[in-house]
Structure formats: structure tokens, C-alpha cells
């Protein structure tokens, strides 16, 4: 079974631009969560989607948004990029959305904002 | 707010035993996860504890005390490949669902 895939793997953007990251979960998994990982803050929860509905949202500004499609693939968008948005963005999928099952992480998208 | 604390760095010797502690103060609790993350790679699942006690899985064991808000991950017979970050994460109720909140992670270095 194929794992979680994320595209692109690396991205360099300029302040003020916007970016869209994509995540394809493991086949059959309906829950997709997004995290931002930085050396100083660790993994910070962005949001979770289940069956195209956002179930939870972390403490990030409205510049961060996401969506999930009917095939469970998910995208996240960051508008008006800031230098502090430079981070590794990880998505994770799980079979069920009950929080009691392990998450399977993708390799991440390394975003650099200059 | 949610607070999950774990040491930022630890060093241990190959063949030895190391215990990585995690304490949490959260508004609600469903369970606690441990993940391993090698440098430049994605986190991978190690264990999940819901009830108090010790769960053993090969060289790795995880312990939970819900009353104390405390968990530890025990690694036995350390190998060089165990050098990685170990992430403690708590599943908490949120908005009718559950949300997983991670600690900052403990970077373990195994030395010969």
C-alpha cells in the first residue's frame, strides 16, 4: 500500500506570495491533518479534515487555510507569505478520525520564504 | 492551553537503556502517542497508551500514569540507529472531536 505523498517536496517563495501544498493520504484513510514543524516550536497543529469537513483548527492566522476533496486528497494554502512561515509542512493521514489511531506522516514539504 | 514537556536532548551509550520522560497538562485526555523521527524524515508511530501501565513492544516500552500526567518511553539495548527525535503527543477532546498535540521532541544521540 502506498504511503502518504506530499508535493512539492521543496519550495522557495518570496515574502507576500502565496503557496499551495498538496497531500495524498493512504488509500482508504479519510482523515488528513496538517502540521508545521520548526526547530524551536516542534510540530504545531494546523488543521484536520475528515470527509471534506474541517474538524479542528490550530492557533494559526487566517492566512493559513485548507480543504479536502472527495477522494480525501487535501491541500493547504498560505497567503501573503512571511519569513516566519519558513518551515517543514507535514501532513498525516489515519484510517478513522477518532484520535485514537496512529497517524501516518508524509515526507513533508520544505518551504523557504525569502 | 495545552502543555507537553519533554527534555530537548539526551545522550546515551550503545547497548545501554534510556528513559525519555514526558509530562502533560491538558484539558482532557484520550490517549498518548510516541513517535520516532529521524533527521530529515517523517515521524513514524511507536506506541499508543490509553490505560495506566506499561506497554512493551520489542526493545521499546511505553508507560503511562494518567493521574500524574506522566509518560515515559524506554529504549533497551540501544543501537546507533536509535539516534533520532522522540515525540510525545497527546490526543485531547476538541470541538466534539479529538486533536493531537505534540511536545517539542527529545533529540536522542546514541554514542559508541
PDB file of C-alpha atoms in Angstrom:
ATOM      1  CA  UNK A   1       0.000   0.000   0.000  1.00  0.00           C
ATOM      2  CA  UNK A   2       1.426   3.376  -0.983  1.00  0.00           C
ATOM      3  CA  UNK A   3       2.238   5.782   1.823  1.00  0.00           C
ATOM      4  CA  UNK A   4       1.271   9.409   2.281  1.00  0.00           C
ATOM      5  CA  UNK A   5       2.631  11.570  -0.513  1.00  0.00           C
ATOM      6  CA  UNK A   6       3.208  15.307  -0.491  1.00  0.00           C
ATOM      7  CA  UNK A   7       4.036  17.650  -3.315  1.00  0.00           C
ATOM      8  CA  UNK A   8       6.138  19.566  -3.856  1.00  0.00           C
ATOM      9  CA  UNK A   9       8.954  18.375  -1.600  1.00  0.00           C
ATOM     10  CA  UNK A  10      10.818  21.681  -1.680  1.00  0.00           C
ATOM     11  CA  UNK A  11       9.632  25.187  -2.386  1.00  0.00           C
ATOM     12  CA  UNK A  12      11.204  28.625  -2.322  1.00  0.00           C
ATOM     13  CA  UNK A  13       8.902  31.629  -2.287  1.00  0.00           C
ATOM     14  CA  UNK A  14       9.196  35.352  -1.739  1.00  0.00           C
ATOM     15  CA  UNK A  15       7.508  37.340   1.013  1.00  0.00           C
ATOM     16  CA  UNK A  16       3.994  38.342   0.032  1.00  0.00           C
ATOM     17  CA  UNK A  17       3.442  35.454  -2.359  1.00  0.00           C
ATOM     18  CA  UNK A  18       1.023  32.634  -1.761  1.00  0.00           C
ATOM     19  CA  UNK A  19       1.614  28.901  -1.873  1.00  0.00           C
ATOM     20  CA  UNK A  20      -0.456  25.729  -2.174  1.00  0.00           C
ATOM     21  CA  UNK A  21       0.758  22.397  -0.839  1.00  0.00           C
ATOM     22  CA  UNK A  22      -0.794  19.049  -1.673  1.00  0.00           C
ATOM     23  CA  UNK A  23      -1.211  15.840   0.289  1.00  0.00           C
ATOM     24  CA  UNK A  24      -2.493  12.446  -0.855  1.00  0.00           C
ATOM     25  CA  UNK A  25      -3.365  10.165   2.072  1.00  0.00           C
ATOM     26  CA  UNK A  26      -3.045   6.418   2.237  1.00  0.00           C
ATOM     27  CA  UNK A  27      -5.816   4.775   0.254  1.00  0.00           C
ATOM     28  CA  UNK A  28      -8.899   4.372   2.434  1.00  0.00           C
ATOM     29  CA  UNK A  29      -7.829   6.953   5.003  1.00  0.00           C
ATOM     30  CA  UNK A  30     -10.377   9.698   5.398  1.00  0.00           C
ATOM     31  CA  UNK A  31      -8.685  11.883   7.989  1.00  0.00           C
ATOM     32  CA  UNK A  32      -5.907  14.274   6.990  1.00  0.00           C
ATOM     33  CA  UNK A  33      -4.114  16.575   9.414  1.00  0.00           C
ATOM     34  CA  UNK A  34      -1.567  19.261   8.662  1.00  0.00           C
ATOM     35  CA  UNK A  35       1.331  20.311  10.886  1.00  0.00           C
ATOM     36  CA  UNK A  36       4.028  22.954  10.767  1.00  0.00           C
ATOM     37  CA  UNK A  37       7.401  21.851  12.099  1.00  0.00           C
ATOM     38  CA  UNK A  38      10.158  24.263  13.093  1.00  0.00           C
ATOM     39  CA  UNK A  39      13.234  23.644  15.256  1.00  0.00           C
ATOM     40  CA  UNK A  40      12.054  25.944  18.021  1.00  0.00           C
ATOM     41  CA  UNK A  41       8.382  25.016  18.164  1.00  0.00           C
ATOM     42  CA  UNK A  42       8.231  21.361  17.183  1.00  0.00           C
ATOM     43  CA  UNK A  43       5.093  20.102  15.449  1.00  0.00           C
ATOM     44  CA  UNK A  44       2.316  22.660  15.581  1.00  0.00           C
ATOM     45  CA  UNK A  45      -1.173  21.536  14.591  1.00  0.00           C
ATOM     46  CA  UNK A  46      -2.715  23.483  11.716  1.00  0.00           C
ATOM     47  CA  UNK A  47      -5.991  21.724  10.950  1.00  0.00           C
ATOM     48  CA  UNK A  48      -7.671  18.397  10.408  1.00  0.00           C
ATOM     49  CA  UNK A  49     -10.088  17.358   7.698  1.00  0.00           C
ATOM     50  CA  UNK A  50     -12.392  14.390   7.644  1.00  0.00           C
ATOM     51  CA  UNK A  51     -14.738  13.626   4.773  1.00  0.00           C
ATOM     52  CA  UNK A  52     -14.204  17.103   3.293  1.00  0.00           C
ATOM     53  CA  UNK A  53     -15.064  18.860   6.578  1.00  0.00           C
ATOM     54  CA  UNK A  54     -12.642  20.775   8.756  1.00  0.00           C
ATOM     55  CA  UNK A  55     -12.926  19.287  12.208  1.00  0.00           C
ATOM     56  CA  UNK A  56     -10.295  21.185  14.136  1.00  0.00           C
ATOM     57  CA  UNK A  57      -8.099  24.177  13.646  1.00  0.00           C
ATOM     58  CA  UNK A  58      -4.924  25.205  15.447  1.00  0.00           C
ATOM     59  CA  UNK A  59      -3.848  28.668  16.515  1.00  0.00           C
ATOM     60  CA  UNK A  60      -2.665  29.972  13.187  1.00  0.00           C
ATOM     61  CA  UNK A  61      -3.745  33.171  11.432  1.00  0.00           C
ATOM     62  CA  UNK A  62      -6.373  33.151   8.737  1.00  0.00           C
ATOM     63  CA  UNK A  63      -3.632  33.264   6.095  1.00  0.00           C
ATOM     64  CA  UNK A  64      -3.440  29.510   6.582  1.00  0.00           C
ATOM     65  CA  UNK A  65      -6.323  27.609   5.044  1.00  0.00           C
ATOM     66  CA  UNK A  66      -7.033  24.176   3.726  1.00  0.00           C
ATOM     67  CA  UNK A  67      -9.533  21.934   2.067  1.00  0.00           C
ATOM     68  CA  UNK A  68     -10.182  18.295   1.386  1.00  0.00           C
ATOM     69  CA  UNK A  69     -11.580  16.764  -1.746  1.00  0.00           C
ATOM     70  CA  UNK A  70     -13.998  13.877  -2.148  1.00  0.00           C
ATOM     71  CA  UNK A  71     -11.100  11.478  -2.813  1.00  0.00           C
ATOM     72  CA  UNK A  72      -9.596  12.535   0.566  1.00  0.00           C
ATOM     73  CA  UNK A  73      -6.701  14.393  -1.033  1.00  0.00           C
ATOM     74  CA  UNK A  74      -6.028  17.637   0.784  1.00  0.00           C
ATOM     75  CA  UNK A  75      -4.456  20.971   0.041  1.00  0.00           C
ATOM     76  CA  UNK A  76      -3.297  23.727   2.288  1.00  0.00           C
ATOM     77  CA  UNK A  77      -2.784  27.299   1.215  1.00  0.00           C
ATOM     78  CA  UNK A  78      -0.754  30.056   2.793  1.00  0.00           C
ATOM     79  CA  UNK A  79      -1.369  33.566   1.513  1.00  0.00           C
ATOM     80  CA  UNK A  80       0.795  36.652   1.949  1.00  0.00           C
ATOM     81  CA  UNK A  81       3.832  34.646   2.984  1.00  0.00           C
ATOM     82  CA  UNK A  82       6.037  35.887   5.802  1.00  0.00           C
ATOM     83  CA  UNK A  83       9.625  34.964   6.622  1.00  0.00           C
ATOM     84  CA  UNK A  84       8.396  33.147   9.717  1.00  0.00           C
ATOM     85  CA  UNK A  85       6.387  30.755   7.570  1.00  0.00           C
ATOM     86  CA  UNK A  86       9.602  29.015   6.573  1.00  0.00           C
ATOM     87  CA  UNK A  87       9.178  25.508   7.932  1.00  0.00           C
ATOM     88  CA  UNK A  88       8.596  21.864   7.148  1.00  0.00           C
ATOM     89  CA  UNK A  89       4.908  21.246   6.499  1.00  0.00           C
ATOM     90  CA  UNK A  90       3.815  17.714   7.260  1.00  0.00           C
ATOM     91  CA  UNK A  91       0.545  16.072   6.520  1.00  0.00           C
ATOM     92  CA  UNK A  92      -0.636  12.919   8.217  1.00  0.00           C
ATOM     93  CA  UNK A  93      -3.469  10.561   7.477  1.00  0.00           C
ATOM     94  CA  UNK A  94      -5.285   7.979   9.542  1.00  0.00           C
ATOM     95  CA  UNK A  95      -7.982   5.499   8.878  1.00  0.00           C
ATOM     96  CA  UNK A  96     -10.502   6.971  11.234  1.00  0.00           C
ATOM     97  CA  UNK A  97     -10.912  10.408  12.703  1.00  0.00           C
ATOM     98  CA  UNK A  98     -11.362   9.380  16.307  1.00  0.00           C
ATOM     99  CA  UNK A  99      -7.930  10.488  17.521  1.00  0.00           C
ATOM    100  CA  UNK A 100      -7.179   7.077  18.917  1.00  0.00           C
ATOM    101  CA  UNK A 101      -5.359   5.665  15.939  1.00  0.00           C
ATOM    102  CA  UNK A 102      -1.837   6.340  14.828  1.00  0.00           C
ATOM    103  CA  UNK A 103      -1.164   8.852  12.132  1.00  0.00           C
ATOM    104  CA  UNK A 104       0.940   8.113   9.071  1.00  0.00           C
ATOM    105  CA  UNK A 105       3.060  11.047   8.043  1.00  0.00           C
ATOM    106  CA  UNK A 106       4.159  12.114   4.618  1.00  0.00           C
ATOM    107  CA  UNK A 107       7.756  13.213   3.899  1.00  0.00           C
ATOM    108  CA  UNK A 108       6.796  16.875   4.160  1.00  0.00           C
ATOM    109  CA  UNK A 109       7.198  19.985   2.065  1.00  0.00           C
ATOM    110  CA  UNK A 110      10.156  22.159   2.981  1.00  0.00           C
ATOM    111  CA  UNK A 111       9.064  25.769   2.431  1.00  0.00           C
ATOM    112  CA  UNK A 112      11.628  28.561   2.425  1.00  0.00           C
ATOM    113  CA  UNK A 113      10.403  32.148   2.325  1.00  0.00           C
ATOM    114  CA  UNK A 114      12.965  34.780   1.310  1.00  0.00           C
TER     115      UNK A 114
ATOM    116  CA  UNK B   1      -3.699  25.879  26.942  1.00  0.00           C
ATOM    117  CA  UNK B   2      -2.090  22.537  26.408  1.00  0.00           C
ATOM    118  CA  UNK B   3       1.337  21.905  27.860  1.00  0.00           C
ATOM    119  CA  UNK B   4       3.521  18.925  26.977  1.00  0.00           C
ATOM    120  CA  UNK B   5       7.051  18.839  28.350  1.00  0.00           C
ATOM    121  CA  UNK B   6       9.938  16.595  27.460  1.00  0.00           C
ATOM    122  CA  UNK B   7      13.713  17.076  27.599  1.00  0.00           C
ATOM    123  CA  UNK B   8      15.112  18.626  24.442  1.00  0.00           C
ATOM    124  CA  UNK B   9      18.247  16.494  24.225  1.00  0.00           C
ATOM    125  CA  UNK B  10      19.656  13.286  25.680  1.00  0.00           C
ATOM    126  CA  UNK B  11      22.793  11.255  25.089  1.00  0.00           C
ATOM    127  CA  UNK B  12      23.164   7.544  25.795  1.00  0.00           C
ATOM    128  CA  UNK B  13      25.648   4.791  25.050  1.00  0.00           C
ATOM    129  CA  UNK B  14      25.173   1.981  22.575  1.00  0.00           C
ATOM    130  CA  UNK B  15      23.863  -1.123  24.332  1.00  0.00           C
ATOM    131  CA  UNK B  16      22.514   0.818  27.303  1.00  0.00           C
ATOM    132  CA  UNK B  17      18.956   1.661  28.387  1.00  0.00           C
ATOM    133  CA  UNK B  18      17.495   5.154  28.158  1.00  0.00           C
ATOM    134  CA  UNK B  19      14.241   6.567  29.511  1.00  0.00           C
ATOM    135  CA  UNK B  20      12.648   9.601  27.859  1.00  0.00           C
ATOM    136  CA  UNK B  21      10.089  11.329  30.050  1.00  0.00           C
ATOM    137  CA  UNK B  22       7.025  13.299  29.051  1.00  0.00           C
ATOM    138  CA  UNK B  23       4.713  15.243  31.325  1.00  0.00           C
ATOM    139  CA  UNK B  24       1.481  16.818  30.179  1.00  0.00           C
ATOM    140  CA  UNK B  25      -1.156  19.222  31.409  1.00  0.00           C
ATOM    141  CA  UNK B  26      -4.071  19.216  29.019  1.00  0.00           C
ATOM    142  CA  UNK B  27      -7.776  19.991  29.054  1.00  0.00           C
ATOM    143  CA  UNK B  28      -8.928  16.414  28.678  1.00  0.00           C
ATOM    144  CA  UNK B  29      -7.107  13.273  27.693  1.00  0.00           C
ATOM    145  CA  UNK B  30      -7.890  10.442  25.299  1.00  0.00           C
ATOM    146  CA  UNK B  31      -4.500   8.827  24.955  1.00  0.00           C
ATOM    147  CA  UNK B  32      -0.782   9.379  24.480  1.00  0.00           C
ATOM    148  CA  UNK B  33       1.368   8.604  21.456  1.00  0.00           C
ATOM    149  CA  UNK B  34       5.094   8.246  20.957  1.00  0.00           C
ATOM    150  CA  UNK B  35       6.623   8.833  17.535  1.00  0.00           C
ATOM    151  CA  UNK B  36      10.180   8.497  16.284  1.00  0.00           C
ATOM    152  CA  UNK B  37      11.593  10.953  13.780  1.00  0.00           C
ATOM    153  CA  UNK B  38      14.992  10.512  12.157  1.00  0.00           C
ATOM    154  CA  UNK B  39      16.645  13.665  10.867  1.00  0.00           C
ATOM    155  CA  UNK B  40      15.166  14.710   7.555  1.00  0.00           C
ATOM    156  CA  UNK B  41      12.446  12.078   7.683  1.00  0.00           C
ATOM    157  CA  UNK B  42       8.772  11.880   8.635  1.00  0.00           C
ATOM    158  CA  UNK B  43       7.685  10.827  12.139  1.00  0.00           C
ATOM    159  CA  UNK B  44       6.766   7.162  12.495  1.00  0.00           C
ATOM    160  CA  UNK B  45       4.453   5.660  15.086  1.00  0.00           C
ATOM    161  CA  UNK B  46       5.943   3.802  18.046  1.00  0.00           C
ATOM    162  CA  UNK B  47       3.225   3.346  20.659  1.00  0.00           C
ATOM    163  CA  UNK B  48      -0.152   4.428  21.972  1.00  0.00           C
ATOM    164  CA  UNK B  49      -1.192   4.309  25.649  1.00  0.00           C
ATOM    165  CA  UNK B  50      -4.714   4.791  26.911  1.00  0.00           C
ATOM    166  CA  UNK B  51      -4.680   2.984  30.229  1.00  0.00           C
ATOM    167  CA  UNK B  52      -2.183   3.231  33.071  1.00  0.00           C
ATOM    168  CA  UNK B  53       0.699   0.831  32.911  1.00  0.00           C
ATOM    169  CA  UNK B  54       3.490  -0.425  30.739  1.00  0.00           C
ATOM    170  CA  UNK B  55       3.157  -1.471  27.108  1.00  0.00           C
ATOM    171  CA  UNK B  56       6.090  -3.451  25.762  1.00  0.00           C
ATOM    172  CA  UNK B  57       6.945  -3.790  22.109  1.00  0.00           C
ATOM    173  CA  UNK B  58      10.298  -5.382  21.464  1.00  0.00           C
ATOM    174  CA  UNK B  59      13.134  -3.126  22.596  1.00  0.00           C
ATOM    175  CA  UNK B  60      10.708  -0.249  23.146  1.00  0.00           C
ATOM    176  CA  UNK B  61       8.301   0.131  26.054  1.00  0.00           C
ATOM    177  CA  UNK B  62       5.963   2.964  26.945  1.00  0.00           C
ATOM    178  CA  UNK B  63       4.487   3.750  30.335  1.00  0.00           C
ATOM    179  CA  UNK B  64       1.533   5.931  31.279  1.00  0.00           C
ATOM    180  CA  UNK B  65       0.222   7.353  34.548  1.00  0.00           C
ATOM    181  CA  UNK B  66      -2.934   9.329  33.871  1.00  0.00           C
ATOM    182  CA  UNK B  67      -3.265  10.543  37.451  1.00  0.00           C
ATOM    183  CA  UNK B  68       0.224  12.043  37.327  1.00  0.00           C
ATOM    184  CA  UNK B  69       0.071  13.293  33.749  1.00  0.00           C
ATOM    185  CA  UNK B  70       3.249  11.380  33.046  1.00  0.00           C
ATOM    186  CA  UNK B  71       4.607   9.005  30.476  1.00  0.00           C
ATOM    187  CA  UNK B  72       7.967   7.631  29.532  1.00  0.00           C
ATOM    188  CA  UNK B  73       9.459   5.793  26.601  1.00  0.00           C
ATOM    189  CA  UNK B  74      12.054   3.170  27.483  1.00  0.00           C
ATOM    190  CA  UNK B  75      14.570   2.069  24.904  1.00  0.00           C
ATOM    191  CA  UNK B  76      16.640  -1.021  25.695  1.00  0.00           C
ATOM    192  CA  UNK B  77      19.792  -2.381  24.068  1.00  0.00           C
ATOM    193  CA  UNK B  78      20.373   0.914  22.326  1.00  0.00           C
ATOM    194  CA  UNK B  79      21.612   0.807  18.778  1.00  0.00           C
ATOM    195  CA  UNK B  80      23.209   3.581  16.740  1.00  0.00           C
ATOM    196  CA  UNK B  81      20.131   3.664  14.507  1.00  0.00           C
ATOM    197  CA  UNK B  82      18.064   4.736  17.538  1.00  0.00           C
ATOM    198  CA  UNK B  83      19.618   8.207  17.243  1.00  0.00           C
ATOM    199  CA  UNK B  84      16.551  10.261  16.415  1.00  0.00           C
ATOM    200  CA  UNK B  85      14.000  12.631  17.898  1.00  0.00           C
ATOM    201  CA  UNK B  86      11.251  11.103  20.006  1.00  0.00           C
ATOM    202  CA  UNK B  87       7.947  12.949  20.024  1.00  0.00           C
ATOM    203  CA  UNK B  88       5.374  12.686  22.775  1.00  0.00           C
ATOM    204  CA  UNK B  89       1.835  13.549  21.653  1.00  0.00           C
ATOM    205  CA  UNK B  90      -1.467  13.716  23.498  1.00  0.00           C
ATOM    206  CA  UNK B  91      -4.912  13.183  21.988  1.00  0.00           C
ATOM    207  CA  UNK B  92      -7.391  15.565  23.590  1.00  0.00           C
ATOM    208  CA  UNK B  93     -11.098  16.196  23.007  1.00  0.00           C
ATOM    209  CA  UNK B  94     -11.714  19.265  20.881  1.00  0.00           C
ATOM    210  CA  UNK B  95     -14.927  20.609  19.413  1.00  0.00           C
ATOM    211  CA  UNK B  96     -16.670  17.263  19.619  1.00  0.00           C
ATOM    212  CA  UNK B  97     -13.720  15.507  18.025  1.00  0.00           C
ATOM    213  CA  UNK B  98     -10.122  14.828  19.012  1.00  0.00           C
ATOM    214  CA  UNK B  99      -6.960  16.766  18.394  1.00  0.00           C
ATOM    215  CA  UNK B 100      -3.390  15.506  18.698  1.00  0.00           C
ATOM    216  CA  UNK B 101      -0.933  17.928  20.286  1.00  0.00           C
ATOM    217  CA  UNK B 102       2.801  17.252  20.140  1.00  0.00           C
ATOM    218  CA  UNK B 103       5.613  18.063  22.509  1.00  0.00           C
ATOM    219  CA  UNK B 104       8.723  19.671  21.092  1.00  0.00           C
ATOM    220  CA  UNK B 105      10.519  16.331  20.919  1.00  0.00           C
ATOM    221  CA  UNK B 106      13.602  14.823  22.564  1.00  0.00           C
ATOM    222  CA  UNK B 107      16.682  14.504  20.380  1.00  0.00           C
ATOM    223  CA  UNK B 108      18.493  11.328  21.406  1.00  0.00           C
ATOM    224  CA  UNK B 109      22.098  10.800  20.429  1.00  0.00           C
ATOM    225  CA  UNK B 110      23.493   7.297  20.807  1.00  0.00           C
ATOM    226  CA  UNK B 111      27.258   7.196  21.101  1.00  0.00           C
ATOM    227  CA  UNK B 112      29.578   4.193  20.746  1.00  0.00           C
TER     228      UNK B 112
END
